[in-house]
Coordinates of N, CA and C in Angstrom, one line a residue:
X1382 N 35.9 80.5 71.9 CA 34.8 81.1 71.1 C 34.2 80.1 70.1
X1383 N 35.2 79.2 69.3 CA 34.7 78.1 68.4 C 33.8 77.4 69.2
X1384 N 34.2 76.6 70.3 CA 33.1 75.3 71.3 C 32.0 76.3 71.5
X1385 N 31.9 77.6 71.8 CA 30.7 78.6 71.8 C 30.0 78.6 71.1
X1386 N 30.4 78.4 69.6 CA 29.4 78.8 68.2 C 29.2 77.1 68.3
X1387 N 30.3 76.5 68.3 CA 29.5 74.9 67.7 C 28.5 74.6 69.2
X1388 N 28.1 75.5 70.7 CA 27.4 74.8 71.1 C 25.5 75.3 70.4
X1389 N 26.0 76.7 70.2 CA 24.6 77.3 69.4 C 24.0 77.1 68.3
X1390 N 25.1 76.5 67.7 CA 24.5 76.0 66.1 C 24.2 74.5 66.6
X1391 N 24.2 73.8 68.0 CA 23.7 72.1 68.3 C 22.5 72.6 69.4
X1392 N 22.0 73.6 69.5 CA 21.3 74.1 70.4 C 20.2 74.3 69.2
X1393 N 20.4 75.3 68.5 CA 19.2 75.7 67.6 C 19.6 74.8 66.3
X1394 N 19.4 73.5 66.4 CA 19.6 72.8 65.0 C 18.7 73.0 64.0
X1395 N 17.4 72.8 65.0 CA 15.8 72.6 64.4 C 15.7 74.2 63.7
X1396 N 16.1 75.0 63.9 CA 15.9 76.4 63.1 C 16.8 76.0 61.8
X1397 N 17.9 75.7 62.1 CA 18.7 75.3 60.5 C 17.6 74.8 60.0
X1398 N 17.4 73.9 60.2 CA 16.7 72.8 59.5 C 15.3 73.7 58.4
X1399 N 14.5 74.5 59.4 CA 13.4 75.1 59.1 C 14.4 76.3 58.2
X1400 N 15.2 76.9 58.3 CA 15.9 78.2 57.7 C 16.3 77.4 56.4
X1401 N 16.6 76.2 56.2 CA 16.9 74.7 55.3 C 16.1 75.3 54.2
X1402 N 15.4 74.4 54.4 CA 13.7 74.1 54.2 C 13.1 75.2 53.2
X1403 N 12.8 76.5 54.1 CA 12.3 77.4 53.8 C 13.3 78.4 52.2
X1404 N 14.6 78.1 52.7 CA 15.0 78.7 51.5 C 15.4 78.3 50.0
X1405 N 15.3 77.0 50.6 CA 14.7 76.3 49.2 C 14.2 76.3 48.4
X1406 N 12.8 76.0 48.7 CA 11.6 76.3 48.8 C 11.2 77.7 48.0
X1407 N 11.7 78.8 48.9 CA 12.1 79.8 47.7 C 12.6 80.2 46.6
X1408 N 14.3 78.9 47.1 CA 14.8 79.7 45.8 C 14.3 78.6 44.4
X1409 N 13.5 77.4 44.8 CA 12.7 76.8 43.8 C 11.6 77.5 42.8
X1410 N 11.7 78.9 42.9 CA 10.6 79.3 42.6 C 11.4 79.9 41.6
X1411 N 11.2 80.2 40.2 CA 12.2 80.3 38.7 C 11.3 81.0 38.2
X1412 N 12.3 82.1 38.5 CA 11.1 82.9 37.7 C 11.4 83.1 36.2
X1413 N 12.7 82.8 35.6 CA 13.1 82.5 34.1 C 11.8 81.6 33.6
X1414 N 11.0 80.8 34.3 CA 10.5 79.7 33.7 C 9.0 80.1 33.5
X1415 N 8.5 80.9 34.8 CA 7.7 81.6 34.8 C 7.2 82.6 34.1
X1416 N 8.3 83.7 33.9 CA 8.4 84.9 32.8 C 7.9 84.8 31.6
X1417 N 8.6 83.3 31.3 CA 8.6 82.8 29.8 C 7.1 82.5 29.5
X1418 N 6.6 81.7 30.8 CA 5.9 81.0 30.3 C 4.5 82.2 30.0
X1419 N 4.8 82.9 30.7 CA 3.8 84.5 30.8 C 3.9 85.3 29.3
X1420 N 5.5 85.2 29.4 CA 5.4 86.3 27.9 C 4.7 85.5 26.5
X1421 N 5.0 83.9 26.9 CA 4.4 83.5 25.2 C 3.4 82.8 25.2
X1422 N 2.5 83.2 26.8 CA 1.3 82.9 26.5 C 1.2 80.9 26.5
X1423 N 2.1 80.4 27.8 CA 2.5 79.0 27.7 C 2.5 78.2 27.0
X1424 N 2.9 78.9 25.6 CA 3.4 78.2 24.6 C 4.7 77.6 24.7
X1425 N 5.9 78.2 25.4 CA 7.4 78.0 25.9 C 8.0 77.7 26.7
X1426 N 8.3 76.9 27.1 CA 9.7 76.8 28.2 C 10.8 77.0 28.2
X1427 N 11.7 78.1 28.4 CA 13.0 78.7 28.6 C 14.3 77.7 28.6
X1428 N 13.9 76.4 29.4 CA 14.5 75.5 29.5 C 14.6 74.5 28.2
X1429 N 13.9 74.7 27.2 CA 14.3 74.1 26.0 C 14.3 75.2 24.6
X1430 N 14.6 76.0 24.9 CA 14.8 77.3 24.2 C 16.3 77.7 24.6
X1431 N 16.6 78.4 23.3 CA 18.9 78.9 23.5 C 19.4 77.7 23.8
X1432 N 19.9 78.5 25.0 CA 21.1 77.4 25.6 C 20.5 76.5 26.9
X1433 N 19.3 76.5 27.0 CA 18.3 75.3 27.9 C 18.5 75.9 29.2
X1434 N 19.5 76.9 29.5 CA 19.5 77.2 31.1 C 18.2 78.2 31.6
X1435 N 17.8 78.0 32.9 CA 16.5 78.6 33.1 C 17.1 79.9 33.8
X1436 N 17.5 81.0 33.2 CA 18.5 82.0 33.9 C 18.1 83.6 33.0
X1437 N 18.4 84.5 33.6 CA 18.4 86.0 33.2 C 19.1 85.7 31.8
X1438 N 20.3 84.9 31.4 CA 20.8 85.6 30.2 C 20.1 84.9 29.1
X1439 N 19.9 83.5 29.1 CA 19.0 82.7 28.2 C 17.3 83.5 27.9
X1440 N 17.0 84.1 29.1 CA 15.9 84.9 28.8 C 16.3 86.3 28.1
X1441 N 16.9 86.8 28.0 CA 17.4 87.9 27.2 C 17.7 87.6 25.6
X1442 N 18.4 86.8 25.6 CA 18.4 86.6 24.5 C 17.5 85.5 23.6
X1443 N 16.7 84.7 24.6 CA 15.3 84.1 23.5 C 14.2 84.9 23.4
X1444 N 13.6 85.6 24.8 CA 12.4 86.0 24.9 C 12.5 87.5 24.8
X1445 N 13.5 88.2 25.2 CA 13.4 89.5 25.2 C 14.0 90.5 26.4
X1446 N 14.5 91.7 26.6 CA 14.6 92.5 27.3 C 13.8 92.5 28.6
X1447 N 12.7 93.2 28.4 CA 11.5 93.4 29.1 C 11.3 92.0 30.2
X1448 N 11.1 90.6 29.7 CA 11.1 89.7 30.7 C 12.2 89.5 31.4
X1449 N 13.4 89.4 30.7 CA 14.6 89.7 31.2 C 14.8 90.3 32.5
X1450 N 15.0 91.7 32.3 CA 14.5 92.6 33.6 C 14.0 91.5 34.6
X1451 N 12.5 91.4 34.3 CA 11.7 90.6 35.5 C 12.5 90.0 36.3
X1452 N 13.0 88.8 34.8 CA 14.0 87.5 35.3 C 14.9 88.1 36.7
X1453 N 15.8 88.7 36.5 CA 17.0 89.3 37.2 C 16.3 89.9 38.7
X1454 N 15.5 90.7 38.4 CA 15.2 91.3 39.8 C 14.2 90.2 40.6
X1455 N 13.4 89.5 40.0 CA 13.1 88.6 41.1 C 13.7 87.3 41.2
X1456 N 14.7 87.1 40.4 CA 15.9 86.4 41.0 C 16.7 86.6 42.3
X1457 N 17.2 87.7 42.2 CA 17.7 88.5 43.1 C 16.9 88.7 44.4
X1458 N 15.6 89.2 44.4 CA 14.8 89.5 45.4 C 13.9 88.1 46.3
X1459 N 14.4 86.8 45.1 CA 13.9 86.3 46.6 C 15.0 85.1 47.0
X1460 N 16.1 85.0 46.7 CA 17.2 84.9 47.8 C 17.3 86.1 49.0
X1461 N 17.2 87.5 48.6 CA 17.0 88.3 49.6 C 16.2 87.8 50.8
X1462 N 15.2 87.5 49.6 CA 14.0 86.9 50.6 C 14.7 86.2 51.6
X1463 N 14.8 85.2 50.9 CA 15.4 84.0 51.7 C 16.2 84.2 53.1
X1464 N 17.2 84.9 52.6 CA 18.0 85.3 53.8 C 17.5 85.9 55.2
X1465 N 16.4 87.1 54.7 CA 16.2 87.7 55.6 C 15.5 86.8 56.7
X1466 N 14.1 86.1 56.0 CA 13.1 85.4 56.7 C 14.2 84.4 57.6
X1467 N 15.4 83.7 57.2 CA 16.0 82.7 57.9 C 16.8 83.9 59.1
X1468 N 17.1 85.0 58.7 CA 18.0 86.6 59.5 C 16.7 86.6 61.1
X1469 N 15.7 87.0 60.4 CA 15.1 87.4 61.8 C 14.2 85.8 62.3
X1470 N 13.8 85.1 61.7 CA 13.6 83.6 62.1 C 14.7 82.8 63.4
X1471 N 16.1 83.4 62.7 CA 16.9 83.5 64.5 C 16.8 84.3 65.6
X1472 N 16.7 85.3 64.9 CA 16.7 86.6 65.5 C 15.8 86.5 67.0
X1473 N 14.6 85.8 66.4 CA 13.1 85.8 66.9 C 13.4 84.7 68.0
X1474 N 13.6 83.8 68.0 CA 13.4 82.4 68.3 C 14.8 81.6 68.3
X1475 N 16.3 82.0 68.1 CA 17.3 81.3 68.4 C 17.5 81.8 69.8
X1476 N 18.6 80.7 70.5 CA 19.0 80.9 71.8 C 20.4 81.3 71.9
X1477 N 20.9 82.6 71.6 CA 22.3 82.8 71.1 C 22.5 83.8 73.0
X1478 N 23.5 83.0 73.8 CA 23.4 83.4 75.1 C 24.8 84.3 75.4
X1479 N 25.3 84.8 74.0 CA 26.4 85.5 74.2 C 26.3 86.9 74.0
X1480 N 26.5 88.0 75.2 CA 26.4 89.3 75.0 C 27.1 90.3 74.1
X1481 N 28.5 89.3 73.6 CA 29.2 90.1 72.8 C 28.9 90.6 71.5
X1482 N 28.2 92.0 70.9 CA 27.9 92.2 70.1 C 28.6 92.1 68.8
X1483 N 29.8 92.0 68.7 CA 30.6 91.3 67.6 C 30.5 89.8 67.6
X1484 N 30.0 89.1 68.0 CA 29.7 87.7 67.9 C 28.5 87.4 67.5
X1485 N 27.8 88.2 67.9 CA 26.4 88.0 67.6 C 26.3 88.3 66.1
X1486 N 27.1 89.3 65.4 CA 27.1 90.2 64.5 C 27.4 89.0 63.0
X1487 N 28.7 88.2 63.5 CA 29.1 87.4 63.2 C 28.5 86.4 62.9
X1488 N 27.4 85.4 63.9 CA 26.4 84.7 63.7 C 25.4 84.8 63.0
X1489 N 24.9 86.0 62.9 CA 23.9 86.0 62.4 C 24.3 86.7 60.9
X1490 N 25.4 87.0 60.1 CA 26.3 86.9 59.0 C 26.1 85.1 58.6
X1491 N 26.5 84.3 59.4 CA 26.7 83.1 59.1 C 25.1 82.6 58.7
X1492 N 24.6 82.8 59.2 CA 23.1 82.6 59.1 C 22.3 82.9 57.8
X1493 N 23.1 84.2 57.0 CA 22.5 84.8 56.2 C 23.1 83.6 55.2
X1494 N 24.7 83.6 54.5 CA 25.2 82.4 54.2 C 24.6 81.0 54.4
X1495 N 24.2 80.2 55.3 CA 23.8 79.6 55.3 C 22.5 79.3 54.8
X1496 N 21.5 80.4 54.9 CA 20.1 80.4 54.1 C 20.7 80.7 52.5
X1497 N 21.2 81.7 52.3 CA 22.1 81.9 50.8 C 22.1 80.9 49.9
X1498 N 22.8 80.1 50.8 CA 23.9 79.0 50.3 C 22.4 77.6 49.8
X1499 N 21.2 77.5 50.3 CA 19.9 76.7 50.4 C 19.4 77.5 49.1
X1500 N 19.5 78.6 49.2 CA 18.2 79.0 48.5 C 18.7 78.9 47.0
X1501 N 20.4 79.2 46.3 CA 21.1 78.8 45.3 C 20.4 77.5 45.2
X1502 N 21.0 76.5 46.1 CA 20.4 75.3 45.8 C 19.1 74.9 45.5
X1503 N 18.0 75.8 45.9 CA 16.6 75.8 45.0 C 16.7 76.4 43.7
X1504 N 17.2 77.1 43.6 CA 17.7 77.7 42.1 C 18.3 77.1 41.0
X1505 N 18.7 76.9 41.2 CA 20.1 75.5 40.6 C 19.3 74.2 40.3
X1506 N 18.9 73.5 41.8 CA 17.6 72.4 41.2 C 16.4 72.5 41.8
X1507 N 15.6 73.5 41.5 CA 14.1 73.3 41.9 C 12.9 72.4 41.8
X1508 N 12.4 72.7 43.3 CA 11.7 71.1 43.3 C 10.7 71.1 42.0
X1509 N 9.8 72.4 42.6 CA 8.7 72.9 41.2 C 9.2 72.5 39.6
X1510 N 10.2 72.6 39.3 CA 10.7 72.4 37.9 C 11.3 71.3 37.5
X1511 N 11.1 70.3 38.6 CA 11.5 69.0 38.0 C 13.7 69.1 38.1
X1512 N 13.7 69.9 38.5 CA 15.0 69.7 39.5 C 16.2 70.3 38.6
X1513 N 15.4 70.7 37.8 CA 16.1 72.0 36.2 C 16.2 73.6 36.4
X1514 N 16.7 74.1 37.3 CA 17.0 75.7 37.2 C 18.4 76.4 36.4
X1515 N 18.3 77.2 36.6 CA 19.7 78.0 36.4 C 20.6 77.8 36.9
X1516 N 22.1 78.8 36.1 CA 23.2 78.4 36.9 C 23.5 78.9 38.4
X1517 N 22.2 80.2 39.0 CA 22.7 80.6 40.4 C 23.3 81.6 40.2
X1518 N 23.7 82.2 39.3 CA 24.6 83.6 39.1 C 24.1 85.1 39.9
X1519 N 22.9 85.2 39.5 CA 22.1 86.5 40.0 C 21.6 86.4 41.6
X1520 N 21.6 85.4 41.7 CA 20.8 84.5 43.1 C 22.2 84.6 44.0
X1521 N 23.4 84.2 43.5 CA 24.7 84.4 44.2 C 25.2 86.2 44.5
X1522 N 24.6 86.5 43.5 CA 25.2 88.0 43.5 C 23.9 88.8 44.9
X1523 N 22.8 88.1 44.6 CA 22.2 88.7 45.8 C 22.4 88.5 47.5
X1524 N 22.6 87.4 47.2 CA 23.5 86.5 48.5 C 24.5 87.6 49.4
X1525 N 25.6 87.8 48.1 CA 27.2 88.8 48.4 C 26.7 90.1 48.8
X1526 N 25.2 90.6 48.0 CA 24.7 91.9 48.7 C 24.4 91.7 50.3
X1527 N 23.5 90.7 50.2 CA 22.5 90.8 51.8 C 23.8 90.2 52.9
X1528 N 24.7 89.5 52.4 CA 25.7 89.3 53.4 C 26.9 90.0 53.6
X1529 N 27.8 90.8 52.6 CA 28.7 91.8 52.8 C 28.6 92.8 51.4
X1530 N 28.0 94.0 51.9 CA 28.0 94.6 50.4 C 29.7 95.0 49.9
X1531 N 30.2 95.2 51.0 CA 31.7 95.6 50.6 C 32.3 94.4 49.4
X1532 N 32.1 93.3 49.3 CA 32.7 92.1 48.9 C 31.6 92.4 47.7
X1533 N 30.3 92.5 47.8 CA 29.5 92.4 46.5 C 30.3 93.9 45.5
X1534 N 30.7 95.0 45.8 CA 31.1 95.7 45.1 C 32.1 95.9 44.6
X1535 N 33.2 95.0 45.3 CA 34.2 94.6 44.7 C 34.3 93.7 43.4
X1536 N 33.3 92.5 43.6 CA 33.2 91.6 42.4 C 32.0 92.3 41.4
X1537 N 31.1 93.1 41.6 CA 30.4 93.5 40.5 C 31.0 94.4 39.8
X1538 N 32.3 95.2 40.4 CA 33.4 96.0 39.8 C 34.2 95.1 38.1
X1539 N 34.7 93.7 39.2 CA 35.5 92.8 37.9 C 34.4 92.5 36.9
X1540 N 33.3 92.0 38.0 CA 32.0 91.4 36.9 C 32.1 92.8 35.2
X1541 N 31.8 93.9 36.1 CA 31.4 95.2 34.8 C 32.6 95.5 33.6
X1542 N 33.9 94.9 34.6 CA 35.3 95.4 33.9 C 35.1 94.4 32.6
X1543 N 35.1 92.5 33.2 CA 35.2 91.9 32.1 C 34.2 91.7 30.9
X1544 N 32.8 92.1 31.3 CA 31.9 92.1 30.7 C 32.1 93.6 29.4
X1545 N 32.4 94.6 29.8 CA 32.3 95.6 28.7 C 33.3 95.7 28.0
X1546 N 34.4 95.0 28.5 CA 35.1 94.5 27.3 C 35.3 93.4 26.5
X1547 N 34.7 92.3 27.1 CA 34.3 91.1 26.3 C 33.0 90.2 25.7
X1548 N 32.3 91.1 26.3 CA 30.6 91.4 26.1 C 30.1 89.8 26.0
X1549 N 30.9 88.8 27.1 CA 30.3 87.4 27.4 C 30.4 87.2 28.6
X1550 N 29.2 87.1 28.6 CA 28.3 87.6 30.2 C 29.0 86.4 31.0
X1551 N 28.8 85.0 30.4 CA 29.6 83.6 31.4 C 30.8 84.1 32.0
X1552 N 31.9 84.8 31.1 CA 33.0 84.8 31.1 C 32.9 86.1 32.6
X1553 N 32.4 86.9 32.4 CA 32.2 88.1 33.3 C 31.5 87.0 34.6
X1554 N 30.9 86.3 35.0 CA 30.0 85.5 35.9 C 30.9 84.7 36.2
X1555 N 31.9 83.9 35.5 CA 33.0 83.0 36.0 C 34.1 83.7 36.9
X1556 N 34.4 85.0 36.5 CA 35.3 85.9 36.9 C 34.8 86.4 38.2
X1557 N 33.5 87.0 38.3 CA 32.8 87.0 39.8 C 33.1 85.9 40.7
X1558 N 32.5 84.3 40.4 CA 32.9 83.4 41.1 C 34.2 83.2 41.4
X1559 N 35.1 83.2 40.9 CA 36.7 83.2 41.5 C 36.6 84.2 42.3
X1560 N 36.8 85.7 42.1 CA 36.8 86.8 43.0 C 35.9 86.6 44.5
X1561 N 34.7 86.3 44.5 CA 34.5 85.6 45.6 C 34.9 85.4 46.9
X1562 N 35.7 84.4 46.7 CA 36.4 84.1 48.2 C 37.3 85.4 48.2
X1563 N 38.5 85.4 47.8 CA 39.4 86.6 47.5 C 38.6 88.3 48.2
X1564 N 37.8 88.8 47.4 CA 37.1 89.7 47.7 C 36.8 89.4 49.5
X1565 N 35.5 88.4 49.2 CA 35.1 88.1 50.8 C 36.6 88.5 51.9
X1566 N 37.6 87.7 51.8 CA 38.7 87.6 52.6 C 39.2 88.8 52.7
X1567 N 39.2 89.8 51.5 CA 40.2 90.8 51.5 C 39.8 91.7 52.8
X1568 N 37.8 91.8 52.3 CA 37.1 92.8 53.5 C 37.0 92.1 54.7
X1569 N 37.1 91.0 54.8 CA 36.2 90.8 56.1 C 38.1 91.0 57.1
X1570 N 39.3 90.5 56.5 CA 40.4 90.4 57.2 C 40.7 92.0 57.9
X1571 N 40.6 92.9 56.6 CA 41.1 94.3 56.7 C 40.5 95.2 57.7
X1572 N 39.0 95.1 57.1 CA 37.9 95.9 57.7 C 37.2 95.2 59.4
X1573 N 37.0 94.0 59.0 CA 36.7 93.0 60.4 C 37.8 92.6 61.4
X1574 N 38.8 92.1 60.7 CA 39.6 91.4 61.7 C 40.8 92.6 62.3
X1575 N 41.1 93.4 61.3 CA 42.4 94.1 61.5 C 42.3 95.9 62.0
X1576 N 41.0 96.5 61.6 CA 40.3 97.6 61.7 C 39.6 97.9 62.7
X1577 N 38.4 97.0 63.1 CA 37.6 96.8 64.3 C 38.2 96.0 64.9
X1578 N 37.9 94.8 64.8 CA 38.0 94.0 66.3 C 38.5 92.5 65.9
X1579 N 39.7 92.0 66.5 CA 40.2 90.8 66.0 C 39.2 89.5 66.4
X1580 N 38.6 88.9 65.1 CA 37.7 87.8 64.6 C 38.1 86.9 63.8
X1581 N 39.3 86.4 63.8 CA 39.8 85.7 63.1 C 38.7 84.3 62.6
X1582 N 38.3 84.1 63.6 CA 37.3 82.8 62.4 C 35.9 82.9 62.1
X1583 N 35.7 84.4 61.9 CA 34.7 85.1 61.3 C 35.1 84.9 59.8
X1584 N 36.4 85.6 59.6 CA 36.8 85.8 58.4 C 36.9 84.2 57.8
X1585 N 37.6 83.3 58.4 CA 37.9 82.3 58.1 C 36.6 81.1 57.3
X1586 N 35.4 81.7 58.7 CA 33.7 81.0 57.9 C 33.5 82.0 56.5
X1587 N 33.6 82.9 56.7 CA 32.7 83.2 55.6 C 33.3 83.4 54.3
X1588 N 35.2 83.1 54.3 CA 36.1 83.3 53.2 C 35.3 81.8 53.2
X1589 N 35.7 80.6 53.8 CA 35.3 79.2 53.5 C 33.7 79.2 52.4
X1590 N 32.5 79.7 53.0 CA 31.2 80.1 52.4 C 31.4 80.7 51.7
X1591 N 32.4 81.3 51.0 CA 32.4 82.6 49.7 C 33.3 81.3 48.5
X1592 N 33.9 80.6 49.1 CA 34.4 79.5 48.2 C 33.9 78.8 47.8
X1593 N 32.8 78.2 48.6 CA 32.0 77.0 48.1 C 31.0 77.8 47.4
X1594 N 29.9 78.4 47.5 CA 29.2 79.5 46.2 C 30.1 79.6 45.3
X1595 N 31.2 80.2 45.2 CA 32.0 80.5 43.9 C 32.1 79.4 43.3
X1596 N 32.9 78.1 43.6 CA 33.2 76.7 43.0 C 32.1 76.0 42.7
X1597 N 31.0 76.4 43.0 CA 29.7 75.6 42.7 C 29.2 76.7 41.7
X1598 N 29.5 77.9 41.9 CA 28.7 78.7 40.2 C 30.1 78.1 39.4
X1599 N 31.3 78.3 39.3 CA 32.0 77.6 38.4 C 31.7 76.3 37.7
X1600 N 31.5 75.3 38.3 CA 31.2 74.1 37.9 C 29.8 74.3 37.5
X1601 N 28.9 75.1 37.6 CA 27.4 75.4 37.2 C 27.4 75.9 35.4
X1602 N 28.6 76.8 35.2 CA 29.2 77.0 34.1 C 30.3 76.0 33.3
X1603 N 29.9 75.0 33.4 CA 31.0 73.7 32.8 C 31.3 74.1 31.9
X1604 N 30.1 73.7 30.9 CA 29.8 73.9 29.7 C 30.5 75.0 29.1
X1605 N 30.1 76.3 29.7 CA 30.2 77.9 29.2 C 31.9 77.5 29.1
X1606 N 32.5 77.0 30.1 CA 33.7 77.0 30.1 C 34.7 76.2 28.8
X1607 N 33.8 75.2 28.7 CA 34.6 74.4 27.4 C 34.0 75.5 26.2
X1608 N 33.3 76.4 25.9 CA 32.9 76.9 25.0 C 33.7 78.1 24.6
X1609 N 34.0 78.3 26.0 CA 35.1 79.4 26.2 C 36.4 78.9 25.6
X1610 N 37.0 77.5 25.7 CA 38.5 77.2 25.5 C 38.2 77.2 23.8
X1611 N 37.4 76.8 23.5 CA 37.0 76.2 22.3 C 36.7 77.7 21.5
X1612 N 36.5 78.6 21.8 CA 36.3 79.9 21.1 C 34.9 80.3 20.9
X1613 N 34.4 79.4 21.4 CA 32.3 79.5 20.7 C 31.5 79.8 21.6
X1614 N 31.8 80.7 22.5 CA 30.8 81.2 23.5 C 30.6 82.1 23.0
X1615 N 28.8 82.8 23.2 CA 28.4 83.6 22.0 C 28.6 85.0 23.0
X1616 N 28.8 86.0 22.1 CA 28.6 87.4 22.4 C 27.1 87.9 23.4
X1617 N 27.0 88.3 24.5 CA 25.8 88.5 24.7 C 24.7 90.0 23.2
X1618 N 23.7 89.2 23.4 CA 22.8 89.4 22.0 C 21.4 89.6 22.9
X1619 N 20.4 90.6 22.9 CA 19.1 90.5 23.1 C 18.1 90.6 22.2
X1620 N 17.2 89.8 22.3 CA 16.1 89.3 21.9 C 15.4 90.6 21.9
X1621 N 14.6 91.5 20.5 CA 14.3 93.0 20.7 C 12.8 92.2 21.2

């Protein structure tokens, strides 16, 4: 079944490439930078305001609530984007010659990951913005929806637990990224591999893909992290 998937993913390379491309492309599109520059009338850039990150929490607390919101939901909605347009982009036009509907099921999960995993990377360094975005936090958490919601509800659970009691959002967003792989593996083993139908390197790709997003939002939060050891990461605070 592996020589199967590595002959389809060397068969449809040229779609990667375009599913590449395309999700980038989107997730270069910041809308923290955008919002800002809307609410104050382009007087501001988000990116040299707070803490310089172009993200939902830095907008909350320089510019306000209300953009905030924005920030978050079209962060969120166009990785969705992303995903989908690369989802039926195969759909349409790959040449996947295997009838087994758990395989297919599988592929085109990897697919979703794979566009995910591009479009963070427009987010993080967008071409538009001179190669300065966010840390990917909200963009990752939409990723874990459109690819397993089982796994997204498990880490928005820890995300809510550490956040309402420590009311610092990094620290609640660092905690997500570890959970990550963990979460991914727990469902995909239980529910995928052990429940339905044995797929052992189903679970194997996409625990692998839930690691690399997590270790790359960790390391996206360096900083937040030394601020954490150091005691001086701030309380989340909104801008009325």
């Amino acid at each position: 079944m592996f020589d199967t998937l590595i002959g389809i993913i060397a068969a449809n390379w040229y779609l990667y490439l375009l599913a590449a491309v395309i999700a980038y492309l989107i997730g270069s599109i910041n809308p923290a930078v955008i919002v800002t520059k809307i609410f104050t009338k382009g007087k501001s850039d988000i990116r040299e305001m707070g803490s310089g990150n172009a993200g939902f929490t830095n907008v909350l607390r320089s510019v306000g609530k209300v953009p905030a919101i924005i920030t978050i939901v079209c962060d969120a909605l166009k990785c969705i984007l992303a995903v989908f347009v690369a989802y039926f982009l195969f759909k349409w036009f790959a040449s996947v010659p295997v009838e087994d509907e758990w395989f297919r099921r599988c592929f085109y999960t990897g697919v979703k990951y794979f566009a995910g995993v591009f479009c963070i990377l427009g987010h993080a360094f967008p071409l538009y913005f001179h190669f300065k975005g966010g840390k990917g936090i909200v963009t990752a958490a939409a990723l874990m929806l459109a690819s397993d919601w089982r796994a997204f509800l498990l880490i928005l659970g820890s995300f809510l637990i550490v956040f309402i009691f420590g009311r610092i959002i990094s620290l609640a967003s660092i905690t997500g990224a570890v959970m990550y792989a963990p979460s991914t593996f727990l469902v995909s083993f239980v529910f995928d591999h052990l429940l339905t139908k044995p797929c052992l390197w189903y679970v194997i790709c996409s625990t692998a893909c839930a690691l690399i997003i997590g270790i790359f939002a960790i390391v996206m939060h360096k900083d937040n992290i030394k601020r954490l050891l150091r005691g001086e990461e701030k309380k989340i605070h909104a801008k009325k």
